[in-house]
Coordinates of C-alpha atoms in Angstrom, one line a residue:
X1 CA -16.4 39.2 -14.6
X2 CA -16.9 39.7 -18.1
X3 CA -16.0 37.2 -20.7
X4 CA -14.2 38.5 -23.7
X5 CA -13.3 36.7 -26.9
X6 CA -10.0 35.9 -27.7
X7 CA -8.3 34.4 -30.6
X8 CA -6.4 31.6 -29.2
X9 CA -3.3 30.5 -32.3
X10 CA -3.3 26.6 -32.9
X11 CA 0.1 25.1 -34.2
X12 CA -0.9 23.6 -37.4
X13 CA -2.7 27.0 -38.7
X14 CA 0.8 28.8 -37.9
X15 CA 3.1 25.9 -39.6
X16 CA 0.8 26.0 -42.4
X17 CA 1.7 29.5 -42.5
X18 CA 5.2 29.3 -42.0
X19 CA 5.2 30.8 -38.7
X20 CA 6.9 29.3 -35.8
X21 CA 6.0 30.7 -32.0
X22 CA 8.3 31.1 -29.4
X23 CA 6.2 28.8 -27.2
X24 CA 4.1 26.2 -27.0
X25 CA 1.0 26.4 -24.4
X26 CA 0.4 23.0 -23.4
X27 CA -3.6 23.7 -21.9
X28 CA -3.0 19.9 -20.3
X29 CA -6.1 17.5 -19.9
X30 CA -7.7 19.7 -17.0
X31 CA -7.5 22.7 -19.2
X32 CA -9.2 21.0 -22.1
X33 CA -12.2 18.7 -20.2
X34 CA -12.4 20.2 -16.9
X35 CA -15.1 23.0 -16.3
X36 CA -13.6 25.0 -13.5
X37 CA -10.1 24.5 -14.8
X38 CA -10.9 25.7 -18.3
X39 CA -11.6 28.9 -16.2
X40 CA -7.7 28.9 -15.1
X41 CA -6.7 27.8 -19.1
X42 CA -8.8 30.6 -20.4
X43 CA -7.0 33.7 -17.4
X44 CA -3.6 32.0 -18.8
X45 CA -3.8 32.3 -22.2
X46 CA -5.4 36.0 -21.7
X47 CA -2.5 37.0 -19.8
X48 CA -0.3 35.7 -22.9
X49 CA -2.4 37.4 -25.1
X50 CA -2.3 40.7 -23.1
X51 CA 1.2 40.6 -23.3
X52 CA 1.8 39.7 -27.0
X53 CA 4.0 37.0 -26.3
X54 CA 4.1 34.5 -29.4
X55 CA 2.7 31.2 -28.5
X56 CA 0.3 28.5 -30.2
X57 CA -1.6 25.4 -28.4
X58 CA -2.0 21.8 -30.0
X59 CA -5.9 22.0 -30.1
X60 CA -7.0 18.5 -30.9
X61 CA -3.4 17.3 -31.9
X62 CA -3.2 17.5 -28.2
X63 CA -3.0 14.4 -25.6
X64 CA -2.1 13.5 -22.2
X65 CA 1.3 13.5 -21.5
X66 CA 1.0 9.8 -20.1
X67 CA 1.6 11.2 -16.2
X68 CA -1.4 9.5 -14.6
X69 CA -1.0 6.0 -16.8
X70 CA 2.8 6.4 -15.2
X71 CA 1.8 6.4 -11.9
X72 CA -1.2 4.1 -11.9
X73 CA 1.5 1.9 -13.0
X74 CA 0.9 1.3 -16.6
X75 CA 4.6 1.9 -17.8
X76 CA 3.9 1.0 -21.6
X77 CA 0.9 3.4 -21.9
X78 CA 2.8 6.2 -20.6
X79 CA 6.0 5.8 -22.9
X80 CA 3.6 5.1 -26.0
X81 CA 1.8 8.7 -24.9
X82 CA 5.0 10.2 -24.4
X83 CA 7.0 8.9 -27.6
X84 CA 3.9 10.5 -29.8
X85 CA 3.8 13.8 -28.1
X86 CA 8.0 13.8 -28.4
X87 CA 7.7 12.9 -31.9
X88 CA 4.9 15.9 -32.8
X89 CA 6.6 18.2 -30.9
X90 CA 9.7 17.4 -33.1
X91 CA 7.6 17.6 -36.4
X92 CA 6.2 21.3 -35.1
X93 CA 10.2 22.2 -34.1
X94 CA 9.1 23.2 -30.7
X95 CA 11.9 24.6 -28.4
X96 CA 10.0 26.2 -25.0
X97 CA 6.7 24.6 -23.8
X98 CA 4.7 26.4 -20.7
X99 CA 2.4 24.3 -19.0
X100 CA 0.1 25.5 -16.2
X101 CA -0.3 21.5 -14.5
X102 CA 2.7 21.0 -11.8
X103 CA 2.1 16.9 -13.0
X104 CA 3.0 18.1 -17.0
X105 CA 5.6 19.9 -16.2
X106 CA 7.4 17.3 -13.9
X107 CA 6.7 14.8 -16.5
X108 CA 8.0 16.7 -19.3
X109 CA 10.9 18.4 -17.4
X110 CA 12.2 15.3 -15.3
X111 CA 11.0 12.4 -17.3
X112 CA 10.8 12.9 -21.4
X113 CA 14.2 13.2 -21.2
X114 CA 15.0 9.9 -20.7
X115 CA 12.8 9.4 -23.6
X116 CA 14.4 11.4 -26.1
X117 CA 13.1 14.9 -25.6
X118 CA 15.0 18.1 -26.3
X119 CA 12.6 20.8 -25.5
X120 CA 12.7 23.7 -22.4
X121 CA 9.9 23.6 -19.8
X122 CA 8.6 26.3 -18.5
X123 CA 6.1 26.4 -15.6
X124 CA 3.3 29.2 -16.1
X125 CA 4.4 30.4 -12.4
X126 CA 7.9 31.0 -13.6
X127 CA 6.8 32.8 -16.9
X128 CA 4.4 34.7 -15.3
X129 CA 7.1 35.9 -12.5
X130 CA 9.5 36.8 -15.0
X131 CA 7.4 39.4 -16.8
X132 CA 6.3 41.4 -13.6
X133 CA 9.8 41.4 -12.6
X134 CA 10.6 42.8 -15.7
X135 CA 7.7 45.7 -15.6
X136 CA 6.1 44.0 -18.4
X137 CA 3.1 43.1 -16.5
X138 CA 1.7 45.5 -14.0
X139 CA -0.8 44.0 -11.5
X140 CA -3.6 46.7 -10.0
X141 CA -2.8 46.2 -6.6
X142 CA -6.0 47.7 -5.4
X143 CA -8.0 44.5 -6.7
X144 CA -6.9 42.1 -4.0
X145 CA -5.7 45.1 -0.9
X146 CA -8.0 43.6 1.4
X147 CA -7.6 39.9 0.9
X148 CA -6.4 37.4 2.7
X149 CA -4.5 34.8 0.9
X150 CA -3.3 31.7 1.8
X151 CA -1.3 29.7 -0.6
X152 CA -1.3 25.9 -0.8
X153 CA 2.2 24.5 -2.4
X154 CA 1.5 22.1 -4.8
X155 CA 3.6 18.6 -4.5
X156 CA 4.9 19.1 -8.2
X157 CA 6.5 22.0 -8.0
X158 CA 7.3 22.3 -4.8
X159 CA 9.1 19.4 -3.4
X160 CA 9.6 17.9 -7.3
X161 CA 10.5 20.8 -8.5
X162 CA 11.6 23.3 -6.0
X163 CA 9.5 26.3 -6.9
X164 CA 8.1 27.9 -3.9
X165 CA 9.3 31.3 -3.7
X166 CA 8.2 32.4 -7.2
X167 CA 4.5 32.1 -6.5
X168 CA 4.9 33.8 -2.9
X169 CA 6.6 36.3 -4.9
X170 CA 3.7 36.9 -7.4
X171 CA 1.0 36.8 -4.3
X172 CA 2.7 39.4 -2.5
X173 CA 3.0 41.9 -5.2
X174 CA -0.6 41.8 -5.4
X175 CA -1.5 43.8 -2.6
X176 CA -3.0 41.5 -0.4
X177 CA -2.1 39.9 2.9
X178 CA -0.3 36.6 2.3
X179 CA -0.8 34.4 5.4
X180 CA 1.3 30.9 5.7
X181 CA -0.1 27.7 7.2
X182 CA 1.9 25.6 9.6
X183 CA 2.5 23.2 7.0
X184 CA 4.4 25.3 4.3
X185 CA 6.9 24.7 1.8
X186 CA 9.0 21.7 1.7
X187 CA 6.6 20.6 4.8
X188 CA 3.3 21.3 3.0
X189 CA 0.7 18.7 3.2
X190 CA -0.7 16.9 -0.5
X191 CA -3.8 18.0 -1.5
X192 CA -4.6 13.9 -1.6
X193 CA -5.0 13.8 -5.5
X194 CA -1.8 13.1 -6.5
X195 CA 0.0 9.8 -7.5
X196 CA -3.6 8.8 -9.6
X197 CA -5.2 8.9 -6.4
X198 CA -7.6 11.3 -8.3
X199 CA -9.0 8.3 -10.5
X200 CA -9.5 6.2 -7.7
X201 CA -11.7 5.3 -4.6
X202 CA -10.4 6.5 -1.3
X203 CA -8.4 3.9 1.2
X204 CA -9.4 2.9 4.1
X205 CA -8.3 5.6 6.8
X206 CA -9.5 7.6 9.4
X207 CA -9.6 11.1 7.7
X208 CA -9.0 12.2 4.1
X209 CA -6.1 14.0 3.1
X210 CA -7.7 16.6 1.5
X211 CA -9.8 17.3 5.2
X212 CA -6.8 17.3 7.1
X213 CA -5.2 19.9 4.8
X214 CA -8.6 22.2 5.1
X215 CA -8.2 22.3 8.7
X216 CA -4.6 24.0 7.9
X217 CA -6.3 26.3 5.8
X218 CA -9.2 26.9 8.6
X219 CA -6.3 27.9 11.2
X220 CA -4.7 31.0 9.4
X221 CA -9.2 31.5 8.2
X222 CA -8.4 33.6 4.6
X223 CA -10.3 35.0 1.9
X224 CA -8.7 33.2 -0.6
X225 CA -6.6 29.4 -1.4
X226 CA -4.5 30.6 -3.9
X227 CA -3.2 27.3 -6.1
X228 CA -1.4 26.3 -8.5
X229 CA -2.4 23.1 -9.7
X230 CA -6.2 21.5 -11.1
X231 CA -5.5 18.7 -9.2
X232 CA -5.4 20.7 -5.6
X233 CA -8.0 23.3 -7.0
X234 CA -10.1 20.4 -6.9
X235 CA -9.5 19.1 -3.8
X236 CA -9.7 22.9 -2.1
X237 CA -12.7 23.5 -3.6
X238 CA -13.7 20.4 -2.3
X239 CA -13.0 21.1 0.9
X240 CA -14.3 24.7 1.2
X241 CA -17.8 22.7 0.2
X242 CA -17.1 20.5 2.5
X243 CA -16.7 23.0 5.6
X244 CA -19.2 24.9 4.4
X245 CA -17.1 27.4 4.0
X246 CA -18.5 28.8 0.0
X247 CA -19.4 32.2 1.7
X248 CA -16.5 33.0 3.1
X249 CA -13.5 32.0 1.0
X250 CA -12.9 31.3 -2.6
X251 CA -10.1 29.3 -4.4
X252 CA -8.5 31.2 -7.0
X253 CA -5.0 30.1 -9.7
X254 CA -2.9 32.5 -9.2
X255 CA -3.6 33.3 -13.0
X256 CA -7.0 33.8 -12.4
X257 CA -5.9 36.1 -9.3
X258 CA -3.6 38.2 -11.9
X259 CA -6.5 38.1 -14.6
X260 CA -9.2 39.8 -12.2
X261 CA -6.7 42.0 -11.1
X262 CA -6.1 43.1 -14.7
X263 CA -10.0 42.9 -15.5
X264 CA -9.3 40.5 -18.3

């Protein structure tokens, strides 16, 4: 796919300015430093761009929202993380913030609040939904008409958070063949990388979680794992390596899926 240049707006510029945005993009720490998930950043904030919708990111005035150092158990790191980003966020007047991590937007949604944060958060899926129910983005449904998709629910949004059916929703209006594994849903299996189990060496067990899932994916045998999440994209793609599988089936955001589909 060809790569074209965008101009991406960074809060301070627009301040400087005197311009506000509707919403903050919060690219999130997977966005920013990892490879293939600056891949999922990049479709995003194209989509955004493609639609005109007012938005800036934080650039380098951007951190971690303290999720990992909360569930590794370092309390103090995470409310020190999360009192500076609630105290820029007040200096820049943000109102809306859309975040494309299921761990951000749990952590800003459920748990800022308690902090002292009065800002709405919006996941990307949600956002994204919204503006093809509303005509405003048209998906080429010829892209993806012979795909098979399967779609792995990510634990932050779907049993934290209770969106499932709005990425179904955005799967199925692209044409393809959306396929279910056993374990959907509210039942869906974790990728294994959750609860800082990312940053850390694997437990003693008899199979990893992240195997055991693949085998649900093997059973329904798609095209595609559509996620929603860099911490599952890793652990997918992961496991299509792993079942040498690299031929056969790619894992694709579902902004990525909407990107190609709109040759962005």
């Amino acid at each position: 796919m060809e790569t074209r240049k965008i101009e991406i707006p960074v809060m301070a510029d627009l301040f400087a300015r005197g311009e506000k945005p509707e919403y903050l993009f919060w690219v999130g720490c997977a966005g920013a430093y990892d490879d293939r998930y600056k891949k999922v950043a990049r479709a995003f904030a194209k989509i955004l761009v493609h639609l005109n919708v007012s938005f800036a990111v934080l650039g380098k005035e951007e951190t971690c929202t303290g999720d990992p150092a909360r569930r590794a158990g370092n309390e103090m790191l995470f409310q020190m993380q999360a009192l500076q980003n609630i105290e820029l966020f007040k200096a820049y007047e943000v109102k809306k913030v859309i975040t494309i991590c299921p761990h951000c937007y749990n952590t800003f949604k459920n748990e800022y609040p308690d902090l002292g944060a009065d800002f709405e958060v919006i996941s990307y899926i949600d956002i994204l939904n919204k503006y093809i129910d509303e005509g405003k983005l048209s998906i080429d449904t010829d892209k993806f008409k012979s795909a098979k998709i399967t779609y792995h629910d990510p634990c932050y949004l779907g049993r934290a958070n209770g969106i499932y059916e709005q990425p179904r929703a955005i799967l199925k209006k692209l044409g393809g063949e959306l396929v279910e594994m056993e374990r959907n849903r509210s039942f869906a299996l974790c990728c294994g990388a959750g609860g800082a189990q990312m940053f850390k060496e694997a437990e003693h067990g008899n199979k990893e979680v992240f195997l055991e899932r693949m085998d649900d994916v093997l059973k329904v045998d798609p095209n595609i794992i559509a996620t929603a999440c860099p911490f599952c994209m890793t652990m997918m793609t992961d496991g299509i390596k792993y079942k040498n599988q690299e031929e056969k089936m790619r894992n694709l955001d579902i902004a990525e899926l909407i990107a190609e589909s709109l040759n962005l």
